[in-house]
mmCIF file of C-alpha atoms in Angstrom:
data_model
loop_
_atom_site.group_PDB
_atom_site.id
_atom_site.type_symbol
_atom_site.label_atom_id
_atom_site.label_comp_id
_atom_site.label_asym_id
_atom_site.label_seq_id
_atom_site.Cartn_x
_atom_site.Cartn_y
_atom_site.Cartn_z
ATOM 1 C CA UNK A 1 8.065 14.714 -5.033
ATOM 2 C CA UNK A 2 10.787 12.367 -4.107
ATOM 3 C CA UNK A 3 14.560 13.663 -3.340
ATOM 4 C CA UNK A 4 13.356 17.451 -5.293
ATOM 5 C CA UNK A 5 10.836 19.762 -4.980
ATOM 6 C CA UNK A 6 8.876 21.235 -7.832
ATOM 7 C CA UNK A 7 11.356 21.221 -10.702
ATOM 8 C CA UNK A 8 11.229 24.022 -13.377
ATOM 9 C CA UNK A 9 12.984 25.157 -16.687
ATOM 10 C CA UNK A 10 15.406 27.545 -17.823
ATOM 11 C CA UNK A 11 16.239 28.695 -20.683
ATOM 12 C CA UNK A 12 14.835 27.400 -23.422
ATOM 13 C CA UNK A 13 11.995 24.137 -23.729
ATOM 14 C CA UNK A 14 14.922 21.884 -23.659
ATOM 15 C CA UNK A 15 17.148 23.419 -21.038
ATOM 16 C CA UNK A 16 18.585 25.993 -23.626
ATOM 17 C CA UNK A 17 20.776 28.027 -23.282
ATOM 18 C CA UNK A 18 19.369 31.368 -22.323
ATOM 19 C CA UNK A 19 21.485 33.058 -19.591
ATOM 20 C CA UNK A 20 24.490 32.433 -21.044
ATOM 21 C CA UNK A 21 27.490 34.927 -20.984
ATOM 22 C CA UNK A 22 31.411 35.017 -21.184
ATOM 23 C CA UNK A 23 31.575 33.554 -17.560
ATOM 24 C CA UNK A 24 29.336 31.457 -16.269
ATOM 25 C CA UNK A 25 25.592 30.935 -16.444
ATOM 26 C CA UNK A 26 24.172 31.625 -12.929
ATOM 27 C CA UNK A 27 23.566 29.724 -10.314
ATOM 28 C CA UNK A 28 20.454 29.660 -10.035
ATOM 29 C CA UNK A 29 19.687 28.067 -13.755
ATOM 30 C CA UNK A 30 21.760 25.407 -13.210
ATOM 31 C CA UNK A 31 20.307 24.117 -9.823
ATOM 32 C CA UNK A 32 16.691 25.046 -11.571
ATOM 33 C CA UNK A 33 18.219 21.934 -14.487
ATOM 34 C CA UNK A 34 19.724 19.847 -11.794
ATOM 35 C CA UNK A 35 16.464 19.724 -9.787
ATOM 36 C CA UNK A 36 14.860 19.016 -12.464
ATOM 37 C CA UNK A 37 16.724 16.310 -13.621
ATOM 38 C CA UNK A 38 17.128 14.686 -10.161
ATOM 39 C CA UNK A 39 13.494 14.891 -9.892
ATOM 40 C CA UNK A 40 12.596 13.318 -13.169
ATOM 41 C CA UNK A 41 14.688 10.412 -11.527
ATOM 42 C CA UNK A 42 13.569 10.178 -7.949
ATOM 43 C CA UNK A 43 9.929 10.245 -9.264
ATOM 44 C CA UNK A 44 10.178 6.686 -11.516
ATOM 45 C CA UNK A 45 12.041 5.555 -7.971
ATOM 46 C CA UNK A 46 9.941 6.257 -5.187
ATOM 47 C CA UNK A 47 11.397 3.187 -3.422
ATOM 48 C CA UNK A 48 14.993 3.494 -2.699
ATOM 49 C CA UNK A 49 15.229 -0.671 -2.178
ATOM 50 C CA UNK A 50 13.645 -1.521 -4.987
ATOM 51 C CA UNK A 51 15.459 -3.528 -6.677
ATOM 52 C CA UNK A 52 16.796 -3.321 -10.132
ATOM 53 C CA UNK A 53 15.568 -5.762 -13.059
ATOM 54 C CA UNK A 54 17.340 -5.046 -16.314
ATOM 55 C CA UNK A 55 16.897 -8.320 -19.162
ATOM 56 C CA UNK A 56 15.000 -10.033 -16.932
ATOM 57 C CA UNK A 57 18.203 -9.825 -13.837
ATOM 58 C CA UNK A 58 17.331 -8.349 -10.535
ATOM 59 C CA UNK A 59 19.996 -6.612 -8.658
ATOM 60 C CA UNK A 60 19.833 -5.064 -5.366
ATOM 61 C CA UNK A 61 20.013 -0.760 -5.630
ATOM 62 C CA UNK A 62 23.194 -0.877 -3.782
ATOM 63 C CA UNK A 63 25.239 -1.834 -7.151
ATOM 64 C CA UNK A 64 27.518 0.756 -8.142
ATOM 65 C CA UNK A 65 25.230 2.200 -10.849
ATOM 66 C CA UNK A 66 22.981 3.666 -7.978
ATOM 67 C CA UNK A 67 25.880 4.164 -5.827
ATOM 68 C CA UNK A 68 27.339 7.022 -8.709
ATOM 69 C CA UNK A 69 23.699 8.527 -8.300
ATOM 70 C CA UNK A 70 23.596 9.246 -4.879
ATOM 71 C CA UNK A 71 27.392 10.689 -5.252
ATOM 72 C CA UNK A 72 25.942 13.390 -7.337
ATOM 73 C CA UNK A 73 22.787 13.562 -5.719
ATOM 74 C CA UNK A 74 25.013 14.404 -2.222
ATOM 75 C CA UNK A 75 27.210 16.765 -4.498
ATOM 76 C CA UNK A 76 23.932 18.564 -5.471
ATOM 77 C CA UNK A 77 23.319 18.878 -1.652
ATOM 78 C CA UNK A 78 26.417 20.621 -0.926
ATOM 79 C CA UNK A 79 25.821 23.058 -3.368
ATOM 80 C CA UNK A 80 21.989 23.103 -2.951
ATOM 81 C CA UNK A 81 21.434 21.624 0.559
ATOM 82 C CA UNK A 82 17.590 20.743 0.616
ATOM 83 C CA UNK A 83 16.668 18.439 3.251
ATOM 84 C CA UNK A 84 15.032 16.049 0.578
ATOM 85 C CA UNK A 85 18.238 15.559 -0.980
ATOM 86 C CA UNK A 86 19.904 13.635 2.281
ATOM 87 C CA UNK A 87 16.860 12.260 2.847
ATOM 88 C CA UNK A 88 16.689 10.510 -0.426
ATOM 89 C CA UNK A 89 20.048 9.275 0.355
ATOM 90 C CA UNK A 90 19.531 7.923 3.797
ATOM 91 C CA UNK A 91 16.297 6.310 2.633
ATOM 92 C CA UNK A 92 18.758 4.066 0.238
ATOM 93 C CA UNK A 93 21.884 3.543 3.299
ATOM 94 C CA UNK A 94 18.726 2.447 5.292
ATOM 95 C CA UNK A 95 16.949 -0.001 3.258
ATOM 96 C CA UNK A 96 20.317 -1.500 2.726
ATOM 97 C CA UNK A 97 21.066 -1.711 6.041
ATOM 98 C CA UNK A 98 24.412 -0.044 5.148
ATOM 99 C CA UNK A 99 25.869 -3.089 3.732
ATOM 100 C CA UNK A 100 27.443 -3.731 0.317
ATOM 101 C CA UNK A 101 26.057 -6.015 -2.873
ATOM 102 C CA UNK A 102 25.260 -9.400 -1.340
ATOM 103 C CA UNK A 103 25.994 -8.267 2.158
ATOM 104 C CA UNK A 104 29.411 -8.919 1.354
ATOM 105 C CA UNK A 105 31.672 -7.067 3.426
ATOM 106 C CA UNK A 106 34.861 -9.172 2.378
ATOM 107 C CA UNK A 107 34.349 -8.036 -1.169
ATOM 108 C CA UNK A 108 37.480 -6.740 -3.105
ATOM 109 C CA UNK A 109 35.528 -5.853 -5.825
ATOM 110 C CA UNK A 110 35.493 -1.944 -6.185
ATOM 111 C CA UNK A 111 32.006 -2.226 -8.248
ATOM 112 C CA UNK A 112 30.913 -3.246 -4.819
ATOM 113 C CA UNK A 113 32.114 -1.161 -2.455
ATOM 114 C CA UNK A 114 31.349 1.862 -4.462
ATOM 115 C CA UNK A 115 28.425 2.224 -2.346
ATOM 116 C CA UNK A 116 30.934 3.051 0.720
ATOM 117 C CA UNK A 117 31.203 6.904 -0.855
ATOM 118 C CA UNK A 118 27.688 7.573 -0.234
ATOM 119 C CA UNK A 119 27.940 5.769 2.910
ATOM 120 C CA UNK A 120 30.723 7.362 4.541
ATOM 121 C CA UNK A 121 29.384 11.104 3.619
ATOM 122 C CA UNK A 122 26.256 10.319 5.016
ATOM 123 C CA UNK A 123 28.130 9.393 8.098
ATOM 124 C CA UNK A 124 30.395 12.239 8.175
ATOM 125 C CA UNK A 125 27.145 14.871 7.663
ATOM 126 C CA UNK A 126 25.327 13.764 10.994
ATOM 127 C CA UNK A 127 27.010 14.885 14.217
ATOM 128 C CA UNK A 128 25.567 12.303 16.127
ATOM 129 C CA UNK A 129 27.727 9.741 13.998
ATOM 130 C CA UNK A 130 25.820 6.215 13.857
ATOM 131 C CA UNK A 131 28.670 3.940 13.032
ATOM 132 C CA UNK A 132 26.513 1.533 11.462
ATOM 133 C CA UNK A 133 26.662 3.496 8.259
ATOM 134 C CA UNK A 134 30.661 2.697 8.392
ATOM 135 C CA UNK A 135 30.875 -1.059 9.639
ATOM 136 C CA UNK A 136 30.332 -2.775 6.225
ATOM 137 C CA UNK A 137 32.614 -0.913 4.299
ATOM 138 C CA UNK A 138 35.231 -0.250 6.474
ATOM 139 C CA UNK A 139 35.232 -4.305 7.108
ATOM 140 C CA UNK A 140 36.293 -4.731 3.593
ATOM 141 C CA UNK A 141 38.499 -2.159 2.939
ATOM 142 C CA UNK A 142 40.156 -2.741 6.197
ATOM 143 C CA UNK A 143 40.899 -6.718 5.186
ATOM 144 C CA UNK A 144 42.199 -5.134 2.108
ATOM 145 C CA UNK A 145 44.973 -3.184 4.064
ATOM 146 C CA UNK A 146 45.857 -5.484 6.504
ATOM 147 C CA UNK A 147 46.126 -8.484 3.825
ATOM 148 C CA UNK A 148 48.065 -6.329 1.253
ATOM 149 C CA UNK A 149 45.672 -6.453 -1.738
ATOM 150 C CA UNK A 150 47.417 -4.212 -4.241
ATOM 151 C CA UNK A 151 46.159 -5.887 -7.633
ATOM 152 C CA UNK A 152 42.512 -6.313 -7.892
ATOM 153 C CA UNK A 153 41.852 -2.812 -10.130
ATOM 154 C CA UNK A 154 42.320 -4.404 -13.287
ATOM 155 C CA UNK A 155 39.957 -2.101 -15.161
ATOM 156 C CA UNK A 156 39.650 1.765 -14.728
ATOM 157 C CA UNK A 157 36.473 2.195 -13.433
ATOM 158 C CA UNK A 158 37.471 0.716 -10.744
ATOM 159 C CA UNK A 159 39.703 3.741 -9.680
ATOM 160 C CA UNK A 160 36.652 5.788 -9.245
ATOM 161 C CA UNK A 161 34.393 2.982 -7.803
ATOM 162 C CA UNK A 162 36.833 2.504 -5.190
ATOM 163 C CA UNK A 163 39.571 5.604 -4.503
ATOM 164 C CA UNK A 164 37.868 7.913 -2.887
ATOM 165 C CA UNK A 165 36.572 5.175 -0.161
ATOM 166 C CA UNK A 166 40.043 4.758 0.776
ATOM 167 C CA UNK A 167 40.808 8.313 0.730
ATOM 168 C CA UNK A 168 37.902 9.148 3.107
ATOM 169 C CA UNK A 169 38.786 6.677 5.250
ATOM 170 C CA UNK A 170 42.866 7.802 5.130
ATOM 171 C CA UNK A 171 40.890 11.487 6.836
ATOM 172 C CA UNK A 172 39.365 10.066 9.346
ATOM 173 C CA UNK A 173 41.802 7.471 10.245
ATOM 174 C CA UNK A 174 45.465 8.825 9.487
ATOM 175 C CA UNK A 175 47.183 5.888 10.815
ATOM 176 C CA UNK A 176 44.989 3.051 9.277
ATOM 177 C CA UNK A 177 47.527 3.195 6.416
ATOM 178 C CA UNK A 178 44.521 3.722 3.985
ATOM 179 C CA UNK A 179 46.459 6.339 1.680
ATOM 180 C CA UNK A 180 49.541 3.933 1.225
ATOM 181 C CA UNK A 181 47.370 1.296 0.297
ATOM 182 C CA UNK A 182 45.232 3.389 -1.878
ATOM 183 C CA UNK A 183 48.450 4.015 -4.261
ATOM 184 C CA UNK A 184 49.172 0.788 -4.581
ATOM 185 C CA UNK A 185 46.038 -0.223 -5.759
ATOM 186 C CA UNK A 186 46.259 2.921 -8.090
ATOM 187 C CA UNK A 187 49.579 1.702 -9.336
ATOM 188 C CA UNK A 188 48.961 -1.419 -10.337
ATOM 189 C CA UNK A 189 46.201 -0.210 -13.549
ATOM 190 C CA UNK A 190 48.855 2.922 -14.180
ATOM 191 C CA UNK A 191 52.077 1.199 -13.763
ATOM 192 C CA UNK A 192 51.627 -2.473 -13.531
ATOM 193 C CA UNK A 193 49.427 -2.837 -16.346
ATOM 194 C CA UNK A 194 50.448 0.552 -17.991
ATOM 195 C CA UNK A 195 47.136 1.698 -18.749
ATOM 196 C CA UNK A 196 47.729 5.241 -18.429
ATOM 197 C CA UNK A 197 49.088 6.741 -22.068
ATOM 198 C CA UNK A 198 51.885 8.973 -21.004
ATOM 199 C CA UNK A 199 52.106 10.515 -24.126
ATOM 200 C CA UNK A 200 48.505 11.146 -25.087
ATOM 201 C CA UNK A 201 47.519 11.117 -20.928
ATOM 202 C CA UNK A 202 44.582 9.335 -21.721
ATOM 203 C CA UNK A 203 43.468 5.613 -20.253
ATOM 204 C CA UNK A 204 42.892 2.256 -21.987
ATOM 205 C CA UNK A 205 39.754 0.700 -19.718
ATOM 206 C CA UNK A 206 41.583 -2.327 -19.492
ATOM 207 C CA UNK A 207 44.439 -4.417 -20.659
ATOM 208 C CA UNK A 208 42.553 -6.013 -23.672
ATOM 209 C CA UNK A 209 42.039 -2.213 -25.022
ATOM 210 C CA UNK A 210 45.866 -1.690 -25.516
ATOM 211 C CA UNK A 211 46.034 -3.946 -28.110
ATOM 212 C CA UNK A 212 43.246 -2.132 -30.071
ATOM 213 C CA UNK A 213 42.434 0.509 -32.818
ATOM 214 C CA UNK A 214 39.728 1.874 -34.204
ATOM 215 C CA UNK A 215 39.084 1.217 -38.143
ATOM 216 C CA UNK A 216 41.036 4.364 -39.024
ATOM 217 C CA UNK A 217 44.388 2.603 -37.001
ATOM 218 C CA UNK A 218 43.648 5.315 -33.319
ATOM 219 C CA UNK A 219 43.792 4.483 -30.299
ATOM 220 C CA UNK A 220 40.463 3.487 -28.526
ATOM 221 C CA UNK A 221 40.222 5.818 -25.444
ATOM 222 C CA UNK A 222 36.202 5.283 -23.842
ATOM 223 C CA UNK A 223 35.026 8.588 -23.011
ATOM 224 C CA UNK A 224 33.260 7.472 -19.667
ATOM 225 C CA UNK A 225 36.404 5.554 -18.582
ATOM 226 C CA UNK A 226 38.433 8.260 -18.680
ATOM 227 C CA UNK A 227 35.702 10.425 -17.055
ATOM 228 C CA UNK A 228 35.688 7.776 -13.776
ATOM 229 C CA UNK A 229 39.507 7.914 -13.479
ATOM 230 C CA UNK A 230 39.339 12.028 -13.672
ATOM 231 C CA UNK A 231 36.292 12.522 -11.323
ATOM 232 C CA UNK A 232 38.139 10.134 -8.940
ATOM 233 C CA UNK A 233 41.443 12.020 -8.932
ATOM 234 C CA UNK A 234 39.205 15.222 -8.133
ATOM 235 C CA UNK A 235 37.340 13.280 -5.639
ATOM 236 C CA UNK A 236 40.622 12.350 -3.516
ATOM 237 C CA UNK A 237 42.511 15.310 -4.116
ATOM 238 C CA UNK A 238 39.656 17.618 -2.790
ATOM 239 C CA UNK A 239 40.365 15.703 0.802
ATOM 240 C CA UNK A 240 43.951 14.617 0.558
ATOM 241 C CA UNK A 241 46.185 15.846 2.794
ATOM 242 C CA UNK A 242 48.976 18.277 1.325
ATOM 243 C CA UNK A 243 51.551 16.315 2.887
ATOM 244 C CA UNK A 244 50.725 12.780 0.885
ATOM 245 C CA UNK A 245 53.420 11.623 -0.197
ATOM 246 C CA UNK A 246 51.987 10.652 -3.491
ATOM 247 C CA UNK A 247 50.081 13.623 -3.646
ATOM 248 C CA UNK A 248 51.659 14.994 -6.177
ATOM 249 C CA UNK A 249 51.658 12.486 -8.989
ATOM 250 C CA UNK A 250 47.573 12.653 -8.240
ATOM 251 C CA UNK A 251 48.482 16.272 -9.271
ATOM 252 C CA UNK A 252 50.110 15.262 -12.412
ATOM 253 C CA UNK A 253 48.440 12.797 -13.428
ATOM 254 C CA UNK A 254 44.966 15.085 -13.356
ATOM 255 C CA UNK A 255 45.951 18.385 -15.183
ATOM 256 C CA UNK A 256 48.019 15.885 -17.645
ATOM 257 C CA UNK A 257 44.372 14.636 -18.354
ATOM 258 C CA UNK A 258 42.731 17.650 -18.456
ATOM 259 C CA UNK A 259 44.861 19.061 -20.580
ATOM 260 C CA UNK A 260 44.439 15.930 -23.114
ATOM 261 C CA UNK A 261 40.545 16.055 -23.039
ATOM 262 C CA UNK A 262 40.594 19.895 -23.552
ATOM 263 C CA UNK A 263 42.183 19.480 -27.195
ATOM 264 C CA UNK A 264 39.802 16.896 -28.487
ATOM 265 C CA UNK A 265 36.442 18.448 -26.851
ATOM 266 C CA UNK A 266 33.539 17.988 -29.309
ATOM 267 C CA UNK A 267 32.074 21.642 -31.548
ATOM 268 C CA UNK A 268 28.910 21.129 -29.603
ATOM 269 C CA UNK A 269 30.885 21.262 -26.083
ATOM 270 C CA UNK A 270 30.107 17.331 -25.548
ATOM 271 C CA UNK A 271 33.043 14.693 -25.877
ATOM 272 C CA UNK A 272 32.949 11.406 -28.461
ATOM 273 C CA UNK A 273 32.637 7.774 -27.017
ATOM 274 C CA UNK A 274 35.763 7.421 -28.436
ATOM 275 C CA UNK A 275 38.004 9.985 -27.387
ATOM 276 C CA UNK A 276 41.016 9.293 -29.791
ATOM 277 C CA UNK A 277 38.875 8.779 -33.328
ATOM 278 C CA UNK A 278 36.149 10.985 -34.146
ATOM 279 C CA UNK A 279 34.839 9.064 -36.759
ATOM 280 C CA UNK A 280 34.568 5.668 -34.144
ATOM 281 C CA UNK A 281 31.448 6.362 -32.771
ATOM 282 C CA UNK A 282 31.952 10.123 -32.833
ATOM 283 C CA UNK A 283 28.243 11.500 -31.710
ATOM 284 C CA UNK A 284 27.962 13.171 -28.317
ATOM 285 C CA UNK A 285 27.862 11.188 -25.050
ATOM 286 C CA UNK A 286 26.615 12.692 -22.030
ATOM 287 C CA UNK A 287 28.185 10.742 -18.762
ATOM 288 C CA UNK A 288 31.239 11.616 -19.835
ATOM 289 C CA UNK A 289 30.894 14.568 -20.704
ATOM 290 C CA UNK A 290 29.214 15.245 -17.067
ATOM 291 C CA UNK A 291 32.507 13.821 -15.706
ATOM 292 C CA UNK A 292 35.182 16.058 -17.404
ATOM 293 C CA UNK A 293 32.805 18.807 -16.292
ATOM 294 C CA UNK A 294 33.233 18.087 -12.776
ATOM 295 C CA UNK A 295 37.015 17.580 -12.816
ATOM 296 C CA UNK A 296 37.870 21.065 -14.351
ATOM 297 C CA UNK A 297 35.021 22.978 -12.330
ATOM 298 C CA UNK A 298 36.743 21.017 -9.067
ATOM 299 C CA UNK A 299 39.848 22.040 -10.664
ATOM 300 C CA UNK A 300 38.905 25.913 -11.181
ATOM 301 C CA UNK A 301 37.037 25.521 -7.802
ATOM 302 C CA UNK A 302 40.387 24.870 -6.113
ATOM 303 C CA UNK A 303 43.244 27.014 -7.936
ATOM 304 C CA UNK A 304 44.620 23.584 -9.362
ATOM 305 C CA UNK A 305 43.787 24.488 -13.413
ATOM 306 C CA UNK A 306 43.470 27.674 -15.226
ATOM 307 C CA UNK A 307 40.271 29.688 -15.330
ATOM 308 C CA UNK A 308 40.575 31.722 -18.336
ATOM 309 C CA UNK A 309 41.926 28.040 -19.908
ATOM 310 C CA UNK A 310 39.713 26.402 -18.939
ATOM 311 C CA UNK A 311 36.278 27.939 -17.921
ATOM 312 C CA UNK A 312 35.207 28.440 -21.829
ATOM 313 C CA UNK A 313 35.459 24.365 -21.467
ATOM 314 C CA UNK A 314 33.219 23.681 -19.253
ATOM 315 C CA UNK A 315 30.871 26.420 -19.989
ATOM 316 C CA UNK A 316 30.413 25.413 -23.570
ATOM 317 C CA UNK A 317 30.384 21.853 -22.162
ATOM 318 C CA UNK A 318 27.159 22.747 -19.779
ATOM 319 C CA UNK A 319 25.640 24.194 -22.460
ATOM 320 C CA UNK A 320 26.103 21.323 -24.983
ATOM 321 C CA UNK A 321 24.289 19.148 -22.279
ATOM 322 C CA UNK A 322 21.474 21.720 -22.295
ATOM 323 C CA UNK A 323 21.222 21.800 -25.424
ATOM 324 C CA UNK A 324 21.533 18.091 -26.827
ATOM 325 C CA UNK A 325 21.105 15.651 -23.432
ATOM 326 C CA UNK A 326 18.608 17.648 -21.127
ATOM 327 C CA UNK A 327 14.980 16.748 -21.957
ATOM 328 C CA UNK A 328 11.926 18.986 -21.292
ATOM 329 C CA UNK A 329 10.852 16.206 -18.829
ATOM 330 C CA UNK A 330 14.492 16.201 -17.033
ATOM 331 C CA UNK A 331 15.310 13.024 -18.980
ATOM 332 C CA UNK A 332 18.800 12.676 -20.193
ATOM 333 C CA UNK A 333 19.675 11.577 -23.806
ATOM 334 C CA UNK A 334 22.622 10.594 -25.207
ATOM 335 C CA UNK A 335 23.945 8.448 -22.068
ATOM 336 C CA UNK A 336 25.611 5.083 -22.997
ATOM 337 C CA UNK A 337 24.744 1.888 -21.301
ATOM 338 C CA UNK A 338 26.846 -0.023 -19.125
ATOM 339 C CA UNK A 339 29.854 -1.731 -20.791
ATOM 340 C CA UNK A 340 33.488 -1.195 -21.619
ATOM 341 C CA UNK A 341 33.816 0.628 -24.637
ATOM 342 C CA UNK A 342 32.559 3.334 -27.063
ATOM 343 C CA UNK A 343 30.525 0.795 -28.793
ATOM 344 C CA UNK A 344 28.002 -0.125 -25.984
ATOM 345 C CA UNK A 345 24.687 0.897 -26.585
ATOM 346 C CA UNK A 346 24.920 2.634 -29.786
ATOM 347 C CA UNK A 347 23.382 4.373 -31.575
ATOM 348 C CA UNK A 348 22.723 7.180 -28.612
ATOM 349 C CA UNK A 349 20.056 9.362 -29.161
ATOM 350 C CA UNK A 350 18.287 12.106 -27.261
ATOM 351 C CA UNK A 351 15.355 9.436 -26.406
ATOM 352 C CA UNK A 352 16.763 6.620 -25.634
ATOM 353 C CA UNK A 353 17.147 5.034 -22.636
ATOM 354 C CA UNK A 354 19.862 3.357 -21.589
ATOM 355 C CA UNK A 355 20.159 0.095 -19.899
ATOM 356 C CA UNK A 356 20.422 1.689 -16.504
ATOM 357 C CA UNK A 357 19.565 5.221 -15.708
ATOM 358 C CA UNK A 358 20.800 6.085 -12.283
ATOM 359 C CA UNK A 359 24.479 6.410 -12.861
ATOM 360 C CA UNK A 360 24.449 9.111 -15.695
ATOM 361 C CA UNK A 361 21.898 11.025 -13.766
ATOM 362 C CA UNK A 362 24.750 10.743 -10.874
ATOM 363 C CA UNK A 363 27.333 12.012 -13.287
ATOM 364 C CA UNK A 364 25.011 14.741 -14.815
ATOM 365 C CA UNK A 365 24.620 15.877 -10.926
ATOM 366 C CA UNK A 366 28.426 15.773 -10.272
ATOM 367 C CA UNK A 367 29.098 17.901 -13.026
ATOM 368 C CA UNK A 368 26.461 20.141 -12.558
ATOM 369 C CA UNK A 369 26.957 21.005 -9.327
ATOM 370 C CA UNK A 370 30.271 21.662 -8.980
ATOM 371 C CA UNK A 371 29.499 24.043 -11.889
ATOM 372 C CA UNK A 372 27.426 25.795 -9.268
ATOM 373 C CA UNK A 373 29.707 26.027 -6.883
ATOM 374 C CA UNK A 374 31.988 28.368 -8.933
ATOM 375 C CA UNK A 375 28.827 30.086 -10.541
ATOM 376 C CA UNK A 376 27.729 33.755 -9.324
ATOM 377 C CA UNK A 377 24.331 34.151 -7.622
#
């Protein structure tokens, strides 16, 4: 089977819950779900080029929605490292030829160079570094430093699309002035455009969303918005040197979040499409939900957020996926489509399928495996 092995259950039909304790569930369930999961996907994708055709549009596979995949699918190697895993991966840098959308290495656009992530840990996880896997990507990002670009993240996907390219490039290049350019970019959606809430810590998606309320007069918060600006904080902390000067306000900004999507987590462990009005599309969303997983396990992971605060979080959270999103077959329910706010592709169910599949499978593998990483054996 493609990028797995043979799969397998646990717990109950459904992914249940079985196993379950005051700490965590072990690690061996979860990678049993993950592979499972992961499986269920590589299987309907045998060919990593393939390209995508959604309404009748073809897209080349190196769009950001597989790009997210394969940055779970690599997180699920570090925790699990099977040789299928990377091999999946390089299978999709290879029939690319390493390049972004459109072979457009002067793109700005962070949708498009999400696939640089991937790309540059792929790189990184071979001794014998081939440094075709860099050239695209490093092309763009490079004529974004050197011509200044500082206000092209307009919308806050794009902080986890984009960020943690420039951060892995900051590593391996300390001088390129990567990290410096990195917080501008950052600054412009937080500051510039104030989309950061510093009272409720949470994120309008974009500037039109300020201006918005739900029917009951709330703010409109997206779940999976706020999930790609929190997995991307995680995702540049983890490598950021402790003497970034900025470093700090990463910090901040991170537990402040975690802190706000604590209090308004869902009975059921999942989190609303709209985080600030539980009766605006209130049911349970699962790529979200995957996403504040993986920032507090990261945060646990790394002594950065409270265990005893927050483990009962993310625990209930896993088990809420288990329970409502995880299919017998590995398919994942309750994942919106592609859009910009809570009301794209409702109603969610635990059947449907969502415009594209590959980047809540990517999320479901982020979060899950950096559950595993804390998880006993």
């Amino acid at each position: 089977m493609a990028g797995g092995g043979s799969g397998g259950s646990a717990g109950s039909s459904n992914g249940g819950s079985g196993g379950f304790s005051a700490g965590y569930p072990a690690k061996p369930k979860i990678l049993s779900v993950l592979e499972r999961v992961n499986e269920q996907f590589a299987d309907k994708w045998p060919d990593t080029g393939a390209p995508i055709v959604v309404g009748g549009t073809s897209r080349q596979s190196n769009i950001w929605t597989r790009a997210v995949y394969y940055e779970g699918l690599l997180n699920l190697h570090a925790a699990d490292p099977k040789p299928a895993y990377k091999d999946y991966a390089l299978a999709w840098g290879n029939a690319h030829s390493w390049q972004l959308r459109n072979n457009d290495s002067s793109t700005t656009n962070a949708d498009n160079q999400c696939a640089g992530q991937p790309y540059i840990d792929l790189y990184n996880m071979d001794g014998a570094k081939d440094s075709v896997r860099l050239a695209a990507i490093k092309t763009s990002i490079d004529a974004m430093v050197s011509g200044k670009v500082t206000n092209v993240w307009t919308w806050v996907d794009a902080i986890q699309m984009a960020m943690p390219v420039f951060a892995r490039l900051g590593v391996m290049y300390p001088n390129g002035g990567y990290f410096d350019a990195m917080y501008a970019l950052y600054s412009h959606p937080k500051q510039t455009l104030a989309l950061y809430n510093t009272t409720d810590h949470l994120w309008w998606r974009d500037t039109p969303w300020k201006g918005m309320k739900t029917p009951a007069g709330k703010q409109v918060y997206w779940s999976r918005g706020n999930g790609w600006v929190f997995a991307a904080l995680a995702r540049v902390l983890d490598i950021l040197p402790a003497t970034d000067a900025h470093r700090a306000e990463y910090l901040q900004d991170f537990t402040e979040m975690a802190a706000a999507l604590k209090g308004i987590q869902r009975e059921d462990g999942l989190w609303n499409p709209s985080l600030g009005d539980a009766t605006h599309f209130g049911g349970p969303e699962m790529s979200g939900t995957s996403l504040f997983i993986y920032g507090m396990a990261w945060g646990i992971r790394k002594g950065v957020l409270d265990e005893a605060t927050y483990r009962p979080a993310i625990v209930r959270a896993w088990d809420g996926l288990l329970n409502l999103s995880v299919q017998p077959d590995g398919f994942l329910g309750y994942a919106q489509s592609t859009g910009d706010d809570p009301s794209d592709g409702q109603p969610l169910s635990a059947t449907k399928v969502p415009d594209f599949e590959d980047y809540g499978v990517g999320c479901f593998l982020l979060g899950g495996s950096e559950l595993a990483k804390l998880a006993p054996p």
